[in-house]
Tab-separated table of C-alpha atoms and ligand atoms in Angstrom:
chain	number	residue	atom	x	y	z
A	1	UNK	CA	-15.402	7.857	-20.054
A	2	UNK	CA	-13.386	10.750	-19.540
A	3	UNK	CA	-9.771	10.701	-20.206
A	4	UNK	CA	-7.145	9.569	-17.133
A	5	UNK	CA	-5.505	12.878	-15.697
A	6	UNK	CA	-1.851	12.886	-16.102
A	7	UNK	CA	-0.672	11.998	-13.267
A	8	UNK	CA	3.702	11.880	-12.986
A	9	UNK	CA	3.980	7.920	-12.271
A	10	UNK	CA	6.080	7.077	-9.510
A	11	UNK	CA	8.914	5.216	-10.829
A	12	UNK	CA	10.385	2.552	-9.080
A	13	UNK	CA	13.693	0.344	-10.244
A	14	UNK	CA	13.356	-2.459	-12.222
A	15	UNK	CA	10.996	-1.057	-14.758
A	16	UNK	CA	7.895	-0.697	-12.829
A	17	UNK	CA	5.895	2.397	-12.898
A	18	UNK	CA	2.837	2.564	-10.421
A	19	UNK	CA	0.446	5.981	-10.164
A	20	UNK	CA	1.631	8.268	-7.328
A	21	UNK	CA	-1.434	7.605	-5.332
A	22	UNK	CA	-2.178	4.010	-5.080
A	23	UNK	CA	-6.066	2.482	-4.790
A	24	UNK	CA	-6.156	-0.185	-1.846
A	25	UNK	CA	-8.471	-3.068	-1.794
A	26	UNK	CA	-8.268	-4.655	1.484
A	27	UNK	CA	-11.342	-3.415	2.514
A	28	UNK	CA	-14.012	-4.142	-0.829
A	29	UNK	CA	-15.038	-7.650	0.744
A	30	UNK	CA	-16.989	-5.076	3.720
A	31	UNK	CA	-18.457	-2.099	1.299
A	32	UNK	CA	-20.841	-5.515	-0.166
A	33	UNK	CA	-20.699	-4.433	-3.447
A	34	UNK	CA	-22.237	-6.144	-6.656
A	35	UNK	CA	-19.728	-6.973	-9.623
A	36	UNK	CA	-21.297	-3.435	-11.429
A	37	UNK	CA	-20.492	-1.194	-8.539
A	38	UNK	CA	-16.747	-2.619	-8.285
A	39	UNK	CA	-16.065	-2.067	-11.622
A	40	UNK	CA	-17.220	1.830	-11.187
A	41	UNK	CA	-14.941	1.925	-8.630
A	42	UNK	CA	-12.226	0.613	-10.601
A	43	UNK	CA	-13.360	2.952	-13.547
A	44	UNK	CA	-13.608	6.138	-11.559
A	45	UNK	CA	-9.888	5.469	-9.962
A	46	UNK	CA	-8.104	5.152	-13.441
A	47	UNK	CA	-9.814	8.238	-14.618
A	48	UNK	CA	-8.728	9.916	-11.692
A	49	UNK	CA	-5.042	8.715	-13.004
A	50	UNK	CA	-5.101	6.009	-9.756
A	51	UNK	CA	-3.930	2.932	-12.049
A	52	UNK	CA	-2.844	1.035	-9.445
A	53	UNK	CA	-4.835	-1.241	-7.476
A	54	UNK	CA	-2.990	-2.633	-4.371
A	55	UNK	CA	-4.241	-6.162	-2.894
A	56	UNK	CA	-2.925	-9.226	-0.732
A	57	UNK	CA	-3.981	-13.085	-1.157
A	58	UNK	CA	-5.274	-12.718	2.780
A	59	UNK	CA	-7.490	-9.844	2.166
A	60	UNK	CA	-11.259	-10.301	3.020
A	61	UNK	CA	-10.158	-14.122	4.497
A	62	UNK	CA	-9.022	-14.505	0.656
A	63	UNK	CA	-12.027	-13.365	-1.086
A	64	UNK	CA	-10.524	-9.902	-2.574
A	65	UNK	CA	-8.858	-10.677	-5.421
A	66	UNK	CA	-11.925	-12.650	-6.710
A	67	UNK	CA	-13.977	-9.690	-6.143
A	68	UNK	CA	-11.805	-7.480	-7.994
A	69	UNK	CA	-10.931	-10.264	-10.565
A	70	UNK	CA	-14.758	-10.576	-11.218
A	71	UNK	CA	-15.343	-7.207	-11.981
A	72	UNK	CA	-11.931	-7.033	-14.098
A	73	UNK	CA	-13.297	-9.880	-15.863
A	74	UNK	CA	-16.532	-7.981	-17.002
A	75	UNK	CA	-14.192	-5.000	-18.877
A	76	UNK	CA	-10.513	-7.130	-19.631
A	77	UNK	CA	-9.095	-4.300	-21.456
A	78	UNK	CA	-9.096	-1.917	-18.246
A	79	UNK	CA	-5.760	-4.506	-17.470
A	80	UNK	CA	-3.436	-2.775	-19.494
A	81	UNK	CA	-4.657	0.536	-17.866
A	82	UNK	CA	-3.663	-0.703	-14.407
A	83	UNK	CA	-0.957	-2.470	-12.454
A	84	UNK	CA	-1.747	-4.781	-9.605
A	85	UNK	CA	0.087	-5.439	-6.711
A	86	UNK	CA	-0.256	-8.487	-4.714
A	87	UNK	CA	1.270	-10.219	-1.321
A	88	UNK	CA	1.400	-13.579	-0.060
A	89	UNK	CA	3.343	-14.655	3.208
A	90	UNK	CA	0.575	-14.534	5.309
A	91	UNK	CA	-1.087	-18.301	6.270
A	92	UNK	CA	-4.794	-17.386	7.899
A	93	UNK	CA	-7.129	-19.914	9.649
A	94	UNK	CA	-9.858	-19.980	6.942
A	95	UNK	CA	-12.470	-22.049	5.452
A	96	UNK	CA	-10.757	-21.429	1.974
A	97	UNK	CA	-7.783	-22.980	2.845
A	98	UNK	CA	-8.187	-25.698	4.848
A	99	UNK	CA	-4.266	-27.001	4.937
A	100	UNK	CA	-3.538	-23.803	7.653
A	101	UNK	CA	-3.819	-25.205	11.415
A	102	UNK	CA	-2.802	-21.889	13.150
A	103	UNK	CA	-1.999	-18.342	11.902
A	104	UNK	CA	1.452	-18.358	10.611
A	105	UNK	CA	4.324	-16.971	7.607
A	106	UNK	CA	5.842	-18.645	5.043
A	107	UNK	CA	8.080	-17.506	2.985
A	108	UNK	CA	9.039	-21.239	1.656
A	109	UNK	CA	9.429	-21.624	-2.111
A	110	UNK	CA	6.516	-23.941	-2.131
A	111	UNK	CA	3.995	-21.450	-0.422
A	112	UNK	CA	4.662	-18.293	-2.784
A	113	UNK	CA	4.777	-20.135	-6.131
A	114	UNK	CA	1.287	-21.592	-4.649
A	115	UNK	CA	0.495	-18.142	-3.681
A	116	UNK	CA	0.934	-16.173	-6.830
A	117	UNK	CA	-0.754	-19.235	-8.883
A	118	UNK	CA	-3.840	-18.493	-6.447
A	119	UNK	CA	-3.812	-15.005	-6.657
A	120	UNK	CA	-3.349	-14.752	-10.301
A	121	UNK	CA	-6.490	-17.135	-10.690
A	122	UNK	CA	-8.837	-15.349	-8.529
A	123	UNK	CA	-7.198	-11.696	-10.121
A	124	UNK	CA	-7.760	-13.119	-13.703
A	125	UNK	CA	-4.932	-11.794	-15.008
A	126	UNK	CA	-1.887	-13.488	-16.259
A	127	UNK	CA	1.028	-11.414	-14.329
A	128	UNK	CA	1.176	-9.306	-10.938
A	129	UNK	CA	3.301	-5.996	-11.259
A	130	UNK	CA	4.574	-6.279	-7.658
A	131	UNK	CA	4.864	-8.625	-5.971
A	132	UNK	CA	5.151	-8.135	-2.070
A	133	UNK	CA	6.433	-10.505	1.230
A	134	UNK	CA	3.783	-9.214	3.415
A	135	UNK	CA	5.035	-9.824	6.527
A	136	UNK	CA	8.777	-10.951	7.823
A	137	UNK	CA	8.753	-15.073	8.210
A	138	UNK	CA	11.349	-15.832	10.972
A	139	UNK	CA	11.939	-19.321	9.235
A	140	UNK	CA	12.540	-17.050	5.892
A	141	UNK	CA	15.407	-18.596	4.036
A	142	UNK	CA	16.832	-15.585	1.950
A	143	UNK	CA	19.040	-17.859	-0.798
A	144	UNK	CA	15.379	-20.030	-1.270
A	145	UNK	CA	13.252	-16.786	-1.389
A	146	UNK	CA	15.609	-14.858	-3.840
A	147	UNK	CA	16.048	-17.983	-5.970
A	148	UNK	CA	12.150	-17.899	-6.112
A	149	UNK	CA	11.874	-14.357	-7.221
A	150	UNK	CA	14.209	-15.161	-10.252
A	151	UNK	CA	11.996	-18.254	-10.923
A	152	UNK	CA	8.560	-16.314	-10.516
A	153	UNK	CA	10.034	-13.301	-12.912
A	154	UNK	CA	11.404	-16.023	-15.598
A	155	UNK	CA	8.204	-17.493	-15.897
A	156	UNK	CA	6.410	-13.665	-16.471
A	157	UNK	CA	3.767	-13.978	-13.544
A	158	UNK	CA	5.759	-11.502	-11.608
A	159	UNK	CA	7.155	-8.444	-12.948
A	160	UNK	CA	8.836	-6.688	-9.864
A	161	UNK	CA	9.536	-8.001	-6.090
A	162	UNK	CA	9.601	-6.146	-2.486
A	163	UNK	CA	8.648	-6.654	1.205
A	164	UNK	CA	6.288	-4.938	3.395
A	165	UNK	CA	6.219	-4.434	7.091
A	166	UNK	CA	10.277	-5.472	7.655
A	167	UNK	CA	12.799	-4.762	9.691
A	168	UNK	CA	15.584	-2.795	8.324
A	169	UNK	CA	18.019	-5.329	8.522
A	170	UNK	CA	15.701	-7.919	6.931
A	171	UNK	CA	14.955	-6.403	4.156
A	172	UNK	CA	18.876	-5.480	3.730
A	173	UNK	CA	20.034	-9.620	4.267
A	174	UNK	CA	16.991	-10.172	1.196
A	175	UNK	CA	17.735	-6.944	-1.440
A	176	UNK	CA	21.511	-8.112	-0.591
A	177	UNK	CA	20.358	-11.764	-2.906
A	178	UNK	CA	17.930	-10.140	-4.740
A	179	UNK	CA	16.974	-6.564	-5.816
A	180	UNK	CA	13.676	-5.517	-4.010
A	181	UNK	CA	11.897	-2.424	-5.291
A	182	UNK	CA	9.775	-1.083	-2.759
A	183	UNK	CA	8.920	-1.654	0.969
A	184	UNK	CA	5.383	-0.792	2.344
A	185	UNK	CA	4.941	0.622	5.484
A	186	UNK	CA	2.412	1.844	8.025
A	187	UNK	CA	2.921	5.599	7.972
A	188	UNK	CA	0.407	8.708	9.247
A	189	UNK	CA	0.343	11.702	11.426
A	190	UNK	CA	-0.794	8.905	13.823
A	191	UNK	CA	2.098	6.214	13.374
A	192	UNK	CA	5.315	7.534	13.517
A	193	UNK	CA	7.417	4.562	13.853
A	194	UNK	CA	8.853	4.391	10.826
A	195	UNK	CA	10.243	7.938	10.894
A	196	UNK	CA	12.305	6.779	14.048
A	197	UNK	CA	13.338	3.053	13.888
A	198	UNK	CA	15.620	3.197	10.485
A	199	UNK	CA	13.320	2.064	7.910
A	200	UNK	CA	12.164	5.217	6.232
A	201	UNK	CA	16.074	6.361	6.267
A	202	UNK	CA	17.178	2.937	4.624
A	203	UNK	CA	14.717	3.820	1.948
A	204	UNK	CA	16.277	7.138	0.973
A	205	UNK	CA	19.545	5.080	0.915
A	206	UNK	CA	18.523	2.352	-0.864
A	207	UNK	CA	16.680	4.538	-3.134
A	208	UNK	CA	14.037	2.476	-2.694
A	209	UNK	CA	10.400	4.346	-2.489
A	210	UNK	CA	7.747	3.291	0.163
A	211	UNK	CA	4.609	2.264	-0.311
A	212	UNK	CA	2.653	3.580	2.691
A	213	UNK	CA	-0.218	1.768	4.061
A	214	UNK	CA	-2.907	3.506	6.576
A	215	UNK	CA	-2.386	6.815	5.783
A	216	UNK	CA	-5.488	8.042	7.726
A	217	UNK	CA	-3.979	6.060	10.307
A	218	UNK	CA	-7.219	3.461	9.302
A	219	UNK	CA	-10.012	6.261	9.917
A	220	UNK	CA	-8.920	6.923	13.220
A	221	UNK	CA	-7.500	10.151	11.675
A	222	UNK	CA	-10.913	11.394	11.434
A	223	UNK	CA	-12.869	9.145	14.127
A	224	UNK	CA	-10.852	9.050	16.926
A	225	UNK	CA	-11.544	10.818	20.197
A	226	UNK	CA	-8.070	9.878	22.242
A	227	UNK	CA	-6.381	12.763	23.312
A	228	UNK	CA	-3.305	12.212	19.831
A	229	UNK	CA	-6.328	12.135	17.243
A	230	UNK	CA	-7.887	15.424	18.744
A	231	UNK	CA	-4.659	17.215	19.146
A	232	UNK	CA	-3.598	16.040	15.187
A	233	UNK	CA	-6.925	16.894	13.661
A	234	UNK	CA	-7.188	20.433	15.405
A	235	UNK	CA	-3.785	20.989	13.284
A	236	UNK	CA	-4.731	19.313	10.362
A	237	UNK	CA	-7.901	21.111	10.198
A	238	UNK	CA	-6.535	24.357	10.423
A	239	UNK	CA	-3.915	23.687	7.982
A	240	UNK	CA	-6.851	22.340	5.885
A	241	UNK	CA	-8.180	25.822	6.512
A	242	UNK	CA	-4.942	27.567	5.366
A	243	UNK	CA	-4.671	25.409	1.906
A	244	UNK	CA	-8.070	25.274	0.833
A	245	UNK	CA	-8.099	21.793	0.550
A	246	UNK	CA	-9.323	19.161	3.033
A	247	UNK	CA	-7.466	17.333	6.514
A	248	UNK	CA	-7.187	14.385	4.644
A	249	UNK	CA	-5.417	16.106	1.328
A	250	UNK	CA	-3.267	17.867	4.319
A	251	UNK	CA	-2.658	14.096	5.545
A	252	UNK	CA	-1.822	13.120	2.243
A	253	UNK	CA	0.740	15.770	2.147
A	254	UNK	CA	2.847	15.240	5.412
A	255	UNK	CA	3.253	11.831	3.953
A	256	UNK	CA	4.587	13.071	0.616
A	257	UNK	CA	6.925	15.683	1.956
A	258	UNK	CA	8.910	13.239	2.756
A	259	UNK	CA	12.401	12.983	1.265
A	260	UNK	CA	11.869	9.105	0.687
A	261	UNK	CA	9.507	9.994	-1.921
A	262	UNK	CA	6.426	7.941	-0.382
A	263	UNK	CA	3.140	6.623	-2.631
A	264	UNK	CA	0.779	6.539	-0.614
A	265	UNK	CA	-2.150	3.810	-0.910
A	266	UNK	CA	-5.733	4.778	-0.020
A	267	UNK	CA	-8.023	2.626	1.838
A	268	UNK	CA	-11.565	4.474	1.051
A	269	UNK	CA	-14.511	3.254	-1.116
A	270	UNK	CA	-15.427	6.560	-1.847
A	271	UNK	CA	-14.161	7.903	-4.997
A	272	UNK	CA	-13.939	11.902	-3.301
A	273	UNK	CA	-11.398	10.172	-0.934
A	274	UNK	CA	-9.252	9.208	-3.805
A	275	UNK	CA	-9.382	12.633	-5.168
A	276	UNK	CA	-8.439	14.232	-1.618
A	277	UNK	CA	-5.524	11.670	-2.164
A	278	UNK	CA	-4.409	12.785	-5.579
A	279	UNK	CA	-4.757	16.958	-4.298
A	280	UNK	CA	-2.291	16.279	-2.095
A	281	UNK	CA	-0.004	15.621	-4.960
A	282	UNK	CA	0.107	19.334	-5.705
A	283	UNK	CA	0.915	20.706	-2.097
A	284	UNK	CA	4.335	21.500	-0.453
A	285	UNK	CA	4.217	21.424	3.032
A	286	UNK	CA	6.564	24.041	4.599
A	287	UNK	CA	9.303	22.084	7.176
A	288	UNK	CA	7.803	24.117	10.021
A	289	UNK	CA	3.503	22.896	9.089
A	290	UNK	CA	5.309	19.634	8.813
A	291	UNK	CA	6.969	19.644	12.382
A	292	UNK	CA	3.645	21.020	13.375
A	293	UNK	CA	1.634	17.757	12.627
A	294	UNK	CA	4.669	16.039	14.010
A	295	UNK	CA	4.513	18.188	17.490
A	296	UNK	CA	0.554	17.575	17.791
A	297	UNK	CA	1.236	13.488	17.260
A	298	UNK	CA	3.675	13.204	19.736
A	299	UNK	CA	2.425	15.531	22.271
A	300	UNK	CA	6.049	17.399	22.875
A	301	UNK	CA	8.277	19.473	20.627
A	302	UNK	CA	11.256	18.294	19.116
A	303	UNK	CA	14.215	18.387	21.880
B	401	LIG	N1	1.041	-4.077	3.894
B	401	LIG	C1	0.217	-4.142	4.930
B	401	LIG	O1	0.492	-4.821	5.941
B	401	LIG	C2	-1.058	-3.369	4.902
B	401	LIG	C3	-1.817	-3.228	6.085
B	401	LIG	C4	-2.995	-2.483	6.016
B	401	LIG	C5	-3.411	-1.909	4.821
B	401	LIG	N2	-2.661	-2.097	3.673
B	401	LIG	C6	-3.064	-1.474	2.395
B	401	LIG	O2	-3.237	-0.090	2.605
B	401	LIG	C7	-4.523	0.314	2.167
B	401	LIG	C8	-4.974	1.492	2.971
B	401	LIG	O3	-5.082	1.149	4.372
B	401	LIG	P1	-6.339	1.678	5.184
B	401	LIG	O4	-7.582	1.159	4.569
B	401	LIG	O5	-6.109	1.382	6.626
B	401	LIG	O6	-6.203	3.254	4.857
B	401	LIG	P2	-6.731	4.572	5.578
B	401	LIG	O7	-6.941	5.557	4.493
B	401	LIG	O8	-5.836	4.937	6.695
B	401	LIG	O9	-8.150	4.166	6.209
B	401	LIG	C9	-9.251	4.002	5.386
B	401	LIG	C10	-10.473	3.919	6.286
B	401	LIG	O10	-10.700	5.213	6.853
B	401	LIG	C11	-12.048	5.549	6.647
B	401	LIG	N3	-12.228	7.012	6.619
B	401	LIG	C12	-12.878	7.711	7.532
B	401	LIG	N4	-12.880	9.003	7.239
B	401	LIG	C13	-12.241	9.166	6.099
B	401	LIG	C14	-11.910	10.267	5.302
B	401	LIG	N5	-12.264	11.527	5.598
B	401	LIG	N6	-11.226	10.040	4.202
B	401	LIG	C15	-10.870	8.787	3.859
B	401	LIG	N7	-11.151	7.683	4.590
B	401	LIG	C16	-11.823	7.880	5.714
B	401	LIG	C17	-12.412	4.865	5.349
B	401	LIG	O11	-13.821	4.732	5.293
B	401	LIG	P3	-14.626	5.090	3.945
B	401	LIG	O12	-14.426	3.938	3.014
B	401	LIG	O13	-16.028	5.209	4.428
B	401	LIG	O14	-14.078	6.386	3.392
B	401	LIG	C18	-11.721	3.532	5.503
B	401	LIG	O15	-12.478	2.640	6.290
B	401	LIG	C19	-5.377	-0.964	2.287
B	401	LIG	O16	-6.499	-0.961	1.421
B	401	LIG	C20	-4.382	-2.021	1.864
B	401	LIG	O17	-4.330	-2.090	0.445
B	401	LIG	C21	-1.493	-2.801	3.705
């Protein structure tokens, strides 16, 4: 096995470290791989200097984890080459957990010490490294959640806390109880939302670095045929042209330029999209290519 690249971590507060280009596993339950071909996977990201693996208790109707867990289970020592991030939050309808009635969040003490207990069975591993709400829980009760954070980190199964998908002013009432360390977001040439509605700017405030999820904007980037795919692609590829590199590296690259400092998370099974990924880490978008991706997304320059 070849050495891991040395790759800068991305440091977040509270001690945790993660790799600046983060591997996501939502979608390993669909590439129907055997317990030999996830742990090449796994392998191949580390030596690419992607240590961290991000997951969710939902993902694959809860079958993830397990998947990954297996294959962890067949090489143990690769867990003090990675971190793992989990989330819990989410209650789907699903034959493995027959106590949900309808689709629903909870953010109740009860569900997320139930939660990480599940996840860190099926993960095999004795602590997460971050530890995510993954969606905001109207009913959440920020006094009960912090006090659960504090309980989960005493006991060691939890190293690090943060939210994902929340409103500016929820995450602020939570990280005002208890520090969070991260927030992860939808962000691409195809989603700007985030870039508009306050949360990217209450990370640069906070300090607080954003995981970004669907960076291709879920494949769309390079599959879609609405008029906002075409337009973005036509300037991605050229700027791929320009660089040398590829329109998913340039992707990559919008998304780090910005001042937030986002770490992005990859959603690809194939090992040369992780690599695109980690290219990216060694481009600077000028202000001007970056307004250009941002002009061909929206359809209109910048008033
Ligand atoms: N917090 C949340 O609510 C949330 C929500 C969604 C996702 N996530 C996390 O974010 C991760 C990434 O999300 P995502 O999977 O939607 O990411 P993405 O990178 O935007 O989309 C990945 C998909 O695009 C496809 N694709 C097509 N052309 C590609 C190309 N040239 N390069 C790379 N991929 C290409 C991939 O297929 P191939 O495999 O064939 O390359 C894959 O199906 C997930 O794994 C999950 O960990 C979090």
């Amino acid at each position: 096995m070849n050495a891991p690249a040395p790759l800068t971590p991305a440091r977040f507060s509270d001690g945790l470290s993660l790799s600046p280009i983060v591997a996501g596993a939502w979608r390993m339950a669909d590439w129907g791989w055997d317990v030999a071909q996830r742990l090449r996977w796994i392998e191949q990201a580390l030596d690419l200097g992607v240590t961290s693996f991000d997951h969710a208790d939902i993902y694959g109707g809860y079958t993830v984890e397990a998947l990954f867990g297996e294959a962890l289970a067949a090489a143990p020592a690769l867990r003090q080459r990675m971190q793992i991030v989990s989330k819990c939050g989410i209650r789907l309808v699903s034959a493995n957990r027959s106590g949900h009635a309808i689709k629903s969040y909870d953010s109740s003490r009860a569900h997320v010490l139930a939660s990480v207990d599940a996840s860190l069975q099926a993960l095999r591993t004795e602590h997460i490294d971050l530890l995510l709400i993954h969606r905001p829980d109207s009913l959440m009760d920020p006094d009960e959640l912090a006090d659960t954070f504090v309980q989960l980190k005493a006991t060691g199964k939890v190293r690090a806390v943060g939210v994902s998908n929340h409103l500016p002013s929820q995450l602020a009432m939570l990280h005002r109880r208890h520090a969070l360390v991260t927030q992860q977001i939808e962000l691409s040439p195809l989603q700007l939302q985030a870039l508009d509605d306050g949360t990217l700017d209450q990370c640069v405030d906070l300090g607080l670095r954003p995981m970004i999820w669907s960076p291709l904007g879920g494949g769309r980037l390079f599959t879609g045929t609405d008029p906002q795919a075409l337009r973005v692609r036509a300037v991605l590829d050229a700027l791929a042209a320009q660089h040398g590199v590829s329109a998913a590296t340039i992707a990559y690259a919008w998304i780090l330029r910005h001042p937030s400092r986002p770490v992005p998370i990859t959603g690809s099974h194939r090992i040369e999209a992780l690599a695109e990924a980690v290219a990216a880490l060694g481009l600077r978008l000028s202000a001007e290519d970056w307004y250009r991706v941002w002009q061909a997304s929206t359809g209109h320059e910048v008033a």
